[in-house]
PDB file of C-alpha atoms in Angstrom:
ATOM      1  CA  UNK U 875      17.901  10.075  17.633  1.00  0.00           C
ATOM      2  CA  UNK U 876      16.397  12.995  15.763  1.00  0.00           C
ATOM      3  CA  UNK U 877      17.204  11.444  12.390  1.00  0.00           C
ATOM      4  CA  UNK U 878      15.486   8.183  13.247  1.00  0.00           C
ATOM      5  CA  UNK U 879      12.420  10.112  14.417  1.00  0.00           C
ATOM      6  CA  UNK U 880      12.274  12.045  11.149  1.00  0.00           C
ATOM      7  CA  UNK U 881      12.577   8.836   9.136  1.00  0.00           C
ATOM      8  CA  UNK U 882       9.898   7.252  11.313  1.00  0.00           C
ATOM      9  CA  UNK U 883       7.496  10.131  10.738  1.00  0.00           C
ATOM     10  CA  UNK U 884       8.069  10.006   6.989  1.00  0.00           C
ATOM     11  CA  UNK U 885       7.445   6.241   7.082  1.00  0.00           C
ATOM     12  CA  UNK U 886       4.241   6.886   9.022  1.00  0.00           C
ATOM     13  CA  UNK U 887       3.030   9.326   6.361  1.00  0.00           C
ATOM     14  CA  UNK U 888       3.611   6.762   3.624  1.00  0.00           C
ATOM     15  CA  UNK U 889       1.932   3.936   5.532  1.00  0.00           C
ATOM     16  CA  UNK U 890      -1.149   6.149   5.960  1.00  0.00           C
ATOM     17  CA  UNK U 891      -1.092   6.978   2.237  1.00  0.00           C
ATOM     18  CA  UNK U 892      -0.755   3.268   1.483  1.00  0.00           C
ATOM     19  CA  UNK U 893      -3.762   2.545   3.681  1.00  0.00           C
ATOM     20  CA  UNK U 894      -5.829   5.161   1.836  1.00  0.00           C
ATOM     21  CA  UNK U 895      -4.841   3.673  -1.532  1.00  0.00           C
ATOM     22  CA  UNK U 896      -5.689   0.208  -0.173  1.00  0.00           C
ATOM     23  CA  UNK U 897      -9.175   1.374   0.756  1.00  0.00           C
ATOM     24  CA  UNK U 898      -9.644   2.844  -2.729  1.00  0.00           C
ATOM     25  CA  UNK U 899      -8.561  -0.484  -4.240  1.00  0.00           C
ATOM     26  CA  UNK U 900     -11.064  -2.381  -2.098  1.00  0.00           C
ATOM     27  CA  UNK U 901     -13.798   0.090  -3.051  1.00  0.00           C
ATOM     28  CA  UNK U 902     -13.106  -0.560  -6.737  1.00  0.00           C
ATOM     29  CA  UNK U 903     -13.124  -4.313  -6.155  1.00  0.00           C
ATOM     30  CA  UNK U 904     -16.426  -4.059  -4.297  1.00  0.00           C
ATOM     31  CA  UNK U 905     -17.972  -2.356  -7.343  1.00  0.00           C
ATOM     32  CA  UNK U 906     -16.811  -5.345  -9.401  1.00  0.00           C
ATOM     33  CA  UNK U 907     -18.497  -7.840  -7.071  1.00  0.00           C
ATOM     34  CA  UNK U 908     -15.512  -9.012  -5.029  1.00  0.00           C
ATOM     35  CA  UNK U 909     -16.226  -9.725  -1.368  1.00  0.00           C
ATOM     36  CA  UNK U 910     -13.734  -7.859   0.839  1.00  0.00           C
ATOM     37  CA  UNK U 911     -12.801  -8.983   4.341  1.00  0.00           C
ATOM     38  CA  UNK U 912     -11.954  -5.727   6.095  1.00  0.00           C
ATOM     39  CA  UNK U 913     -10.784  -7.330   9.373  1.00  0.00           C
ATOM     40  CA  UNK U 914      -8.172  -9.258   7.360  1.00  0.00           C
ATOM     41  CA  UNK U 915      -7.305  -6.378   5.036  1.00  0.00           C
ATOM     42  CA  UNK U 916      -3.740  -6.052   6.344  1.00  0.00           C
ATOM     43  CA  UNK U 917      -3.084  -9.693   5.432  1.00  0.00           C
ATOM     44  CA  UNK U 918      -4.939  -9.894   2.117  1.00  0.00           C
ATOM     45  CA  UNK U 919      -4.146  -6.493   0.606  1.00  0.00           C
ATOM     46  CA  UNK U 920      -1.484  -7.900  -1.712  1.00  0.00           C
ATOM     47  CA  UNK U 921      -4.016 -10.415  -3.032  1.00  0.00           C
ATOM     48  CA  UNK U 922      -6.567  -7.631  -3.503  1.00  0.00           C
ATOM     49  CA  UNK U 923      -3.982  -5.460  -5.276  1.00  0.00           C
ATOM     50  CA  UNK U 924      -3.298  -8.327  -7.670  1.00  0.00           C
ATOM     51  CA  UNK U 925      -7.014  -8.747  -8.285  1.00  0.00           C
ATOM     52  CA  UNK U 926      -7.308  -5.004  -8.939  1.00  0.00           C
ATOM     53  CA  UNK U 927      -4.437  -5.220 -11.427  1.00  0.00           C
ATOM     54  CA  UNK U 928      -6.055  -8.139 -13.262  1.00  0.00           C
ATOM     55  CA  UNK U 929      -9.522  -6.548 -13.374  1.00  0.00           C
ATOM     56  CA  UNK U 930      -8.303  -3.182 -14.647  1.00  0.00           C
ATOM     57  CA  UNK U 931      -6.021  -4.858 -17.174  1.00  0.00           C
ATOM     58  CA  UNK U 932      -8.948  -6.855 -18.565  1.00  0.00           C
ATOM     59  CA  UNK U 933     -11.249  -3.810 -18.685  1.00  0.00           C
ATOM     60  CA  UNK U 934      -9.001  -1.076 -20.037  1.00  0.00           C
ATOM     61  CA  UNK U 935      -6.057  -2.953 -21.496  1.00  0.00           C
ATOM     62  CA  UNK U 936      -3.730  -1.316 -18.978  1.00  0.00           C
ATOM     63  CA  UNK U 937      -3.153  -1.490 -15.239  1.00  0.00           C
ATOM     64  CA  UNK U 938      -5.151   0.964 -13.131  1.00  0.00           C
ATOM     65  CA  UNK U 939      -3.376   3.890 -11.469  1.00  0.00           C
ATOM     66  CA  UNK U 940      -4.072   2.720  -7.926  1.00  0.00           C
ATOM     67  CA  UNK U 941      -1.851  -0.324  -8.394  1.00  0.00           C
ATOM     68  CA  UNK U 942       1.244   1.779  -9.066  1.00  0.00           C
ATOM     69  CA  UNK U 943       0.351   4.104  -6.184  1.00  0.00           C
ATOM     70  CA  UNK U 944       0.057   1.088  -3.901  1.00  0.00           C
ATOM     71  CA  UNK U 945       3.445  -0.314  -4.951  1.00  0.00           C
ATOM     72  CA  UNK U 946       5.228   3.051  -4.732  1.00  0.00           C
ATOM     73  CA  UNK U 947       3.858   4.013  -1.302  1.00  0.00           C
ATOM     74  CA  UNK U 948       4.587   0.530   0.004  1.00  0.00           C
ATOM     75  CA  UNK U 949       8.208   0.578  -1.162  1.00  0.00           C
ATOM     76  CA  UNK U 950       8.879   4.118   0.053  1.00  0.00           C
ATOM     77  CA  UNK U 951       7.417   3.183   3.435  1.00  0.00           C
ATOM     78  CA  UNK U 952       9.752   0.189   3.665  1.00  0.00           C
ATOM     79  CA  UNK U 953      12.784   2.279   2.667  1.00  0.00           C
ATOM     80  CA  UNK U 954      12.137   4.935   5.305  1.00  0.00           C
ATOM     81  CA  UNK U 955      11.343   2.301   7.901  1.00  0.00           C
ATOM     82  CA  UNK U 956      14.680   0.618   7.223  1.00  0.00           C
ATOM     83  CA  UNK U 957      16.482   3.978   7.276  1.00  0.00           C
ATOM     84  CA  UNK U 958      14.867   4.808  10.614  1.00  0.00           C
ATOM     85  CA  UNK U 959      15.904   1.479  12.110  1.00  0.00           C
ATOM     86  CA  UNK U 960      19.458   1.858  10.814  1.00  0.00           C
ATOM     87  CA  UNK U 961      19.661   5.454  12.049  1.00  0.00           C
ATOM     88  CA  UNK U 962      18.500   4.431  15.517  1.00  0.00           C
ATOM     89  CA  UNK U 963      21.358   1.930  15.775  1.00  0.00           C
ATOM     90  CA  UNK U 964      24.047   4.185  14.289  1.00  0.00           C
ATOM     91  CA  UNK U 965      23.292   7.423  16.090  1.00  0.00           C
TER      92      UNK U 965
END
């Protein structure tokens, strides 16, 4: 039970970090004239991340740093979430 709680807390940290990165992505998109729907942010964030990738790639010739941060925090969150669920069933 303790292990699943630890994994859950780590997953919570990464989902909060992912949310912060998501807000930074939407702020950048707003500066580029994209209308953001904040009530639907949890549904459309992957679309917005793709738009951010395309815009930064066109501007600088490389993908912006927030895109990689978004992908990494998202994947680490999912890994620790899965580990927490598995640990809750095994222990």
